CSV table of C-alpha atoms and ligand atoms in Angstrom, one decimal:
chain,number,residue,atom,x,y,z
Z,1,MET,CA,-11.3,-19.2,20.4
Z,2,PRO,CA,-9.4,-21.1,23.1
Z,3,LEU,CA,-5.7,-20.8,22.9
Z,4,LYS,CA,-3.4,-23.7,24.8
Z,5,THR,CA,-1.0,-21.4,26.7
Z,6,THR,CA,2.4,-23.4,26.8
Z,7,PRO,CA,5.8,-21.7,27.1
Z,8,GLU,CA,6.3,-22.3,23.2
Z,9,THR,CA,3.0,-20.2,22.4
Z,10,THR,CA,4.1,-17.5,24.9
Z,11,ALA,CA,7.7,-17.5,23.0
Z,12,ALA,CA,6.1,-17.5,19.5
Z,13,VAL,CA,3.8,-14.6,20.2
Z,14,ASP,CA,6.5,-12.5,22.1
Z,15,ALA,CA,9.2,-13.3,19.2
Z,16,ALA,CA,6.5,-12.2,16.5
Z,17,ILE,CA,5.9,-9.0,18.3
Z,18,SER,CA,9.7,-8.4,19.1
Z,19,SER,CA,11.2,-9.1,16.1
Z,20,ARG,CA,9.2,-6.7,14.3
Z,21,ARG,CA,11.5,-3.7,12.9
Z,22,SER,CA,10.9,-1.4,10.3
Z,23,VAL,CA,12.8,-2.6,7.6
Z,24,ARG,CA,14.1,-0.2,5.0
Z,25,ALA,CA,15.4,-2.7,2.2
Z,26,PHE,CA,13.9,-5.5,0.8
Z,27,LEU,CA,14.6,-8.4,-1.6
Z,28,PRO,CA,12.8,-8.4,-4.8
Z,29,THR,CA,11.6,-12.1,-4.3
Z,30,PRO,CA,7.8,-11.9,-4.9
Z,31,VAL,CA,5.3,-12.6,-2.1
Z,32,PRO,CA,2.2,-14.7,-3.3
Z,33,ARG,CA,-0.9,-13.3,-3.3
Z,34,SER,CA,-2.5,-16.1,-1.2
Z,35,VAL,CA,0.2,-15.1,1.4
Z,36,VAL,CA,-0.9,-11.6,1.4
Z,37,GLU,CA,-4.5,-12.5,1.4
Z,38,ASP,CA,-3.9,-14.8,4.8
Z,39,ILE,CA,-1.9,-12.0,6.4
Z,40,LEU,CA,-4.7,-9.7,5.9
Z,41,GLN,CA,-7.5,-12.2,6.9
Z,42,VAL,CA,-5.8,-12.7,10.2
Z,43,ALA,CA,-5.0,-9.1,10.8
Z,44,ALA,CA,-8.7,-8.4,10.3
Z,45,ARG,CA,-9.2,-10.3,13.5
Z,46,ALA,CA,-8.3,-6.9,15.2
Z,47,PRO,CA,-10.8,-5.4,17.6
Z,48,SER,CA,-12.8,-2.3,16.6
Z,49,GLY,CA,-15.5,-0.4,18.4
Z,50,THR,CA,-18.8,-2.2,17.9
Z,51,ASN,CA,-17.0,-4.0,15.3
Z,52,THR,CA,-17.2,-1.6,12.8
Z,53,GLN,CA,-13.8,-3.0,10.8
Z,54,PRO,CA,-12.7,0.7,9.5
Z,55,TRP,CA,-10.0,-0.6,7.2
Z,56,GLN,CA,-10.0,-0.5,3.3
Z,57,VAL,CA,-6.4,-2.0,2.0
Z,58,HIS,CA,-5.1,-1.8,-1.6
Z,59,VAL,CA,-2.5,-3.9,-2.4
Z,60,LEU,CA,-0.1,-2.9,-4.9
Z,61,MET,CA,2.4,-5.2,-6.9
Z,62,GLY,CA,4.2,-5.1,-10.3
Z,63,ALA,CA,3.0,-2.5,-12.8
Z,64,PRO,CA,0.4,-0.6,-10.7
Z,65,GLN,CA,3.0,-0.3,-7.6
Z,66,GLN,CA,5.5,0.8,-10.3
Z,67,ALA,CA,3.5,3.2,-11.9
Z,68,LEU,CA,2.6,4.7,-8.4
Z,69,SER,CA,6.3,5.0,-7.1
Z,70,GLU,CA,7.2,6.7,-10.4
Z,71,GLU,CA,5.0,9.2,-10.5
Z,72,ILE,CA,5.5,10.1,-6.4
Z,73,CYS,CA,9.2,10.2,-7.0
Z,74,ALA,CA,9.1,12.5,-9.9
Z,75,ALA,CA,7.0,14.7,-7.7
Z,76,TYR,CA,9.3,14.4,-4.9
Z,77,ASP,CA,12.5,15.2,-6.8
Z,78,ASP,CA,10.8,18.3,-8.5
Z,79,PRO,CA,11.3,21.2,-5.7
Z,80,LEU,CA,8.4,23.3,-6.9
Z,81,GLU,CA,6.1,20.3,-7.6
Z,82,ARG,CA,7.0,18.8,-4.3
Z,83,THR,CA,5.7,22.1,-2.7
Z,84,GLN,CA,2.4,21.4,-4.2
Z,85,HIS,CA,1.7,18.4,-2.0
Z,86,SER,CA,1.1,18.2,1.7
Z,87,GLU,CA,-0.5,16.0,4.3
Z,88,GLU,CA,-4.1,15.9,4.7
Z,89,TYR,CA,-4.0,15.1,8.4
Z,90,ALA,CA,-1.1,16.0,10.9
Z,91,TYR,CA,0.6,12.7,12.0
Z,92,TYR,CA,3.0,14.8,14.0
Z,93,PRO,CA,2.8,17.7,16.4
Z,94,THR,CA,3.3,21.0,15.1
Z,95,GLU,CA,5.2,22.0,18.4
Z,96,TRP,CA,7.9,19.4,19.1
Z,97,ARG,CA,9.4,19.2,22.6
Z,98,SER,CA,11.1,17.0,24.6
Z,99,PRO,CA,11.2,13.8,25.1
Z,100,TYR,CA,9.6,13.4,21.7
Z,101,ILE,CA,11.7,15.4,19.7
Z,102,ASP,CA,14.7,13.9,21.2
Z,103,ARG,CA,13.6,10.2,20.3
Z,104,ARG,CA,12.8,11.4,16.7
Z,105,ARG,CA,16.4,13.1,16.3
Z,106,LYS,CA,17.9,9.8,17.8
Z,107,VAL,CA,16.2,7.4,15.4
Z,108,GLY,CA,17.0,9.4,12.2
Z,109,TRP,CA,20.7,10.0,13.0
Z,110,ASP,CA,21.1,6.5,14.2
Z,111,LEU,CA,19.7,5.4,10.6
Z,112,TYR,CA,21.6,8.0,8.9
Z,113,SER,CA,25.0,7.4,10.7
Z,114,LEU,CA,24.5,3.6,9.9
Z,115,LEU,CA,24.3,4.6,6.1
Z,116,GLY,CA,27.4,7.1,6.6
Z,117,ILE,CA,25.2,10.1,5.6
Z,118,GLY,CA,26.5,13.3,7.2
Z,119,LYS,CA,24.1,16.0,8.8
Z,120,ALA,CA,25.0,18.5,5.7
Z,121,ASP,CA,24.5,15.6,3.0
Z,122,LYS,CA,21.3,16.9,1.7
Z,123,VAL,CA,21.6,15.0,-1.5
Z,124,ARG,CA,22.0,11.5,0.2
Z,125,MET,CA,19.3,12.5,2.6
Z,126,HIS,CA,16.9,13.3,-0.3
Z,127,ALA,CA,17.8,9.8,-1.9
Z,128,GLN,CA,17.3,7.8,1.2
Z,129,HIS,CA,13.7,9.6,1.8
Z,130,ARG,CA,13.0,8.9,-1.5
Z,131,ARG,CA,13.4,5.1,-1.0
Z,132,ASN,CA,9.9,5.4,0.9
Z,133,TYR,CA,8.5,6.1,-2.4
Z,134,GLN,CA,9.9,2.7,-4.0
Z,135,PHE,CA,8.6,0.8,-1.2
Z,136,PHE,CA,12.4,0.2,-0.1
Z,137,GLY,CA,12.3,-2.2,-2.8
Z,138,ALA,CA,9.6,-4.4,-1.4
Z,139,PRO,CA,7.4,-6.6,-4.0
Z,140,VAL,CA,4.2,-5.5,-2.0
Z,141,GLY,CA,3.3,-2.0,-1.4
Z,142,LEU,CA,0.0,-1.5,0.9
Z,143,MET,CA,-2.2,1.5,0.8
Z,144,PHE,CA,-4.8,2.0,3.7
Z,145,SER,CA,-7.8,4.3,3.5
Z,146,ILE,CA,-10.6,5.2,5.7
Z,147,GLU,CA,-14.1,6.7,4.9
Z,148,ARG,CA,-14.0,10.4,6.2
Z,149,VAL,CA,-17.3,9.9,8.0
Z,150,LEU,CA,-15.2,7.7,10.5
Z,151,GLN,CA,-13.8,9.4,13.8
Z,152,GLN,CA,-10.9,9.2,16.0
Z,153,GLY,CA,-12.0,6.2,17.6
Z,154,SER,CA,-11.8,4.4,14.2
Z,155,TRP,CA,-8.3,5.5,13.9
Z,156,LEU,CA,-7.4,3.7,17.1
Z,157,ASP,CA,-8.7,0.5,15.5
Z,158,TYR,CA,-6.7,1.0,12.5
Z,159,GLY,CA,-3.6,1.1,14.2
Z,160,MET,CA,-4.4,-2.3,15.8
Z,161,PHE,CA,-5.0,-3.5,12.4
Z,162,LEU,CA,-2.0,-2.3,11.0
Z,163,GLN,CA,-0.1,-3.6,14.1
Z,164,ASN,CA,-1.6,-7.3,13.3
Z,165,ILE,CA,-0.5,-7.2,9.7
Z,166,MET,CA,3.1,-6.6,11.0
Z,167,VAL,CA,3.0,-9.2,13.6
Z,168,ALA,CA,1.1,-11.6,11.2
Z,169,ALA,CA,4.1,-11.0,8.6
Z,170,ARG,CA,6.5,-11.9,11.0
Z,171,GLY,CA,5.0,-15.1,12.0
Z,172,ARG,CA,5.7,-16.0,8.2
Z,173,GLY,CA,9.1,-14.7,8.1
Z,174,LEU,CA,8.2,-11.5,6.4
Z,175,ASP,CA,9.2,-7.9,7.0
Z,176,THR,CA,7.5,-4.5,7.0
Z,177,CYS,CA,7.7,-1.0,7.2
Z,178,PRO,CA,4.9,1.3,8.0
Z,179,GLN,CA,5.1,4.5,6.1
Z,180,ALA,CA,3.5,7.9,7.0
Z,181,ALA,CA,5.8,9.4,4.1
Z,182,PHE,CA,3.5,8.3,1.5
Z,183,MET,CA,0.9,11.1,3.0
Z,184,GLN,CA,2.4,13.9,1.6
Z,185,PHE,CA,1.5,12.7,-1.9
Z,186,HIS,CA,-2.3,11.5,-1.0
Z,187,ARG,CA,-3.8,13.4,-4.0
Z,188,ILE,CA,-1.5,11.3,-6.4
Z,189,ILE,CA,-2.2,8.0,-4.6
Z,190,ALA,CA,-6.1,9.0,-4.2
Z,191,ARG,CA,-6.0,9.1,-8.3
Z,192,HIS,CA,-3.9,5.9,-8.6
Z,193,LEU,CA,-6.4,4.0,-6.4
Z,194,ALA,CA,-9.4,5.6,-7.8
Z,195,LEU,CA,-10.6,6.6,-4.2
Z,196,PRO,CA,-13.8,8.3,-4.1
Z,197,ASP,CA,-13.6,11.8,-2.1
Z,198,SER,CA,-15.3,10.4,0.8
Z,199,HIS,CA,-12.3,8.3,1.5
Z,200,MET,CA,-8.7,9.4,2.8
Z,201,VAL,CA,-5.4,7.8,2.7
Z,202,VAL,CA,-4.1,6.5,6.2
Z,203,CYS,CA,-0.6,5.6,5.3
Z,204,GLY,CA,1.4,3.1,3.3
Z,205,MET,CA,3.4,-0.2,4.1
Z,206,SER,CA,5.9,-1.8,2.6
Z,207,LEU,CA,6.0,-5.9,2.8
Z,208,GLY,CA,8.5,-8.5,1.9
Z,209,TRP,CA,11.4,-10.4,2.9
Z,210,ALA,CA,14.3,-8.2,4.3
Z,211,ASP,CA,17.5,-8.0,2.6
Z,212,PRO,CA,19.8,-9.5,5.1
Z,213,GLU,CA,23.1,-7.8,3.5
Z,214,ALA,CA,21.4,-4.1,4.0
Z,215,ILE,CA,23.1,-2.2,6.8
Z,216,GLU,CA,20.2,-0.1,7.4
Z,217,ASN,CA,18.1,-3.2,8.6
Z,218,THR,CA,20.7,-3.7,11.3
Z,219,LEU,CA,18.9,-0.5,13.0
Z,220,LEU,CA,17.8,-1.4,16.3
Z,221,THR,CA,15.7,1.3,17.8
Z,222,GLU,CA,15.6,2.1,21.8
Z,223,ARG,CA,12.4,1.9,24.1
Z,224,GLU,CA,11.9,3.1,27.5
Z,225,PRO,CA,11.9,0.4,30.1
Z,226,VAL,CA,8.4,-0.1,32.0
Z,227,ALA,CA,9.3,1.9,34.8
Z,228,GLY,CA,9.8,4.9,32.5
Z,229,PHE,CA,6.1,4.9,31.1
Z,230,VAL,CA,4.2,2.9,33.7
Z,231,ARG,CA,2.7,3.6,37.1
Z,232,PHE,CA,1.1,1.0,39.1
Z,233,LEU,CA,-1.8,2.4,41.4
Z,234,ASP,CA,-2.2,-0.4,43.9
N,301,FMN,C1,2.3,5.0,11.4
N,301,FMN,C2,3.8,4.8,11.1
N,301,FMN,C3,4.3,5.7,10.1
N,301,FMN,C4,5.8,5.5,9.8
N,301,FMN,N1,6.2,6.1,8.9
N,301,FMN,C5,7.5,5.9,8.3
N,301,FMN,C6,8.2,6.2,7.0
N,301,FMN,O1,7.3,6.9,6.3
N,301,FMN,N2,9.2,6.1,6.7
N,301,FMN,C7,10.1,5.2,7.6
N,301,FMN,O2,11.4,5.0,7.1
N,301,FMN,N3,9.7,4.7,8.7
N,301,FMN,C8,8.4,5.0,9.2
N,301,FMN,N4,7.9,4.7,10.4
N,301,FMN,C9,8.8,3.8,11.2
N,301,FMN,C10,9.2,4.4,12.6
N,301,FMN,O3,10.4,5.2,12.1
N,301,FMN,C11,9.6,3.4,13.6
N,301,FMN,O4,8.5,2.5,14.0
N,301,FMN,C12,10.2,3.8,14.8
N,301,FMN,O5,11.5,4.2,14.6
N,301,FMN,C13,10.5,2.4,16.0
N,301,FMN,O6,11.3,1.7,15.1
N,301,FMN,P1,11.1,0.2,14.7
N,301,FMN,O7,9.7,0.1,14.0
N,301,FMN,O8,12.3,-0.7,14.1
N,301,FMN,O9,10.6,-0.4,16.3
N,301,FMN,C14,6.6,4.7,10.5
N,301,FMN,C15,5.9,4.0,12.0
N,301,FMN,C16,4.5,4.3,11.9
N,301,FMN,C17,4.1,3.5,13.1
């Protein structure tokens, strides 16, 4: 589809991308189902190898969202029960090294220090992490699954789809938080979604309007400048 490129279109696209942040406190204001459908429809324009479109989305609102949150929170709060749950796939490296570990620590401490959570305050850390499982108060919880038969390439495609959702949400004044935290409780999620064994949970995502009063939503994460991760061969 031709797109007339003007300074306004460039600015609008850049603003939708650059204004996306992981929001960790939402207003309870409902998001109309039609808006969620529009976002998912446009996001599905994401490319995928040979147009395989590997994404499957489960939209949770109201009672089903509440029921899932409650069961995961109960499992998370019970130290013994929690150990019975583990991720199905490795999102993070088993061996951390610089610069990744430094960046990981920095974003963690930046968030906790905004919230006034000290390094030894395990109770408040637990409570903050727990907010993941309440979708940070968002009225829409998205769960993503993929068929196990699909390979690494489809996970690349999936990432593009997820980013499209987050950018399309920005275009409508909405915010998101992609969430790997849910993966630990994939068995509970699979049961709530009645997922067949042939599918696995990819991650979750909160969607809604950001709470403008929440201090955690002022977190602005850093990025390397282009010179730090690019080399031109010319
Ligand atoms: C796939 C994925 C999973 C993530 N999982 C979580 C999560 O479980 N909880 C959370 O608070 N943030 C999560 N994040 C957000 C990252 O911490 C965040 O993207 C990163 O710190 C950069 O900040 P920004 O998104 O505000 O630019 C996740 C991000 C991605 C891409």
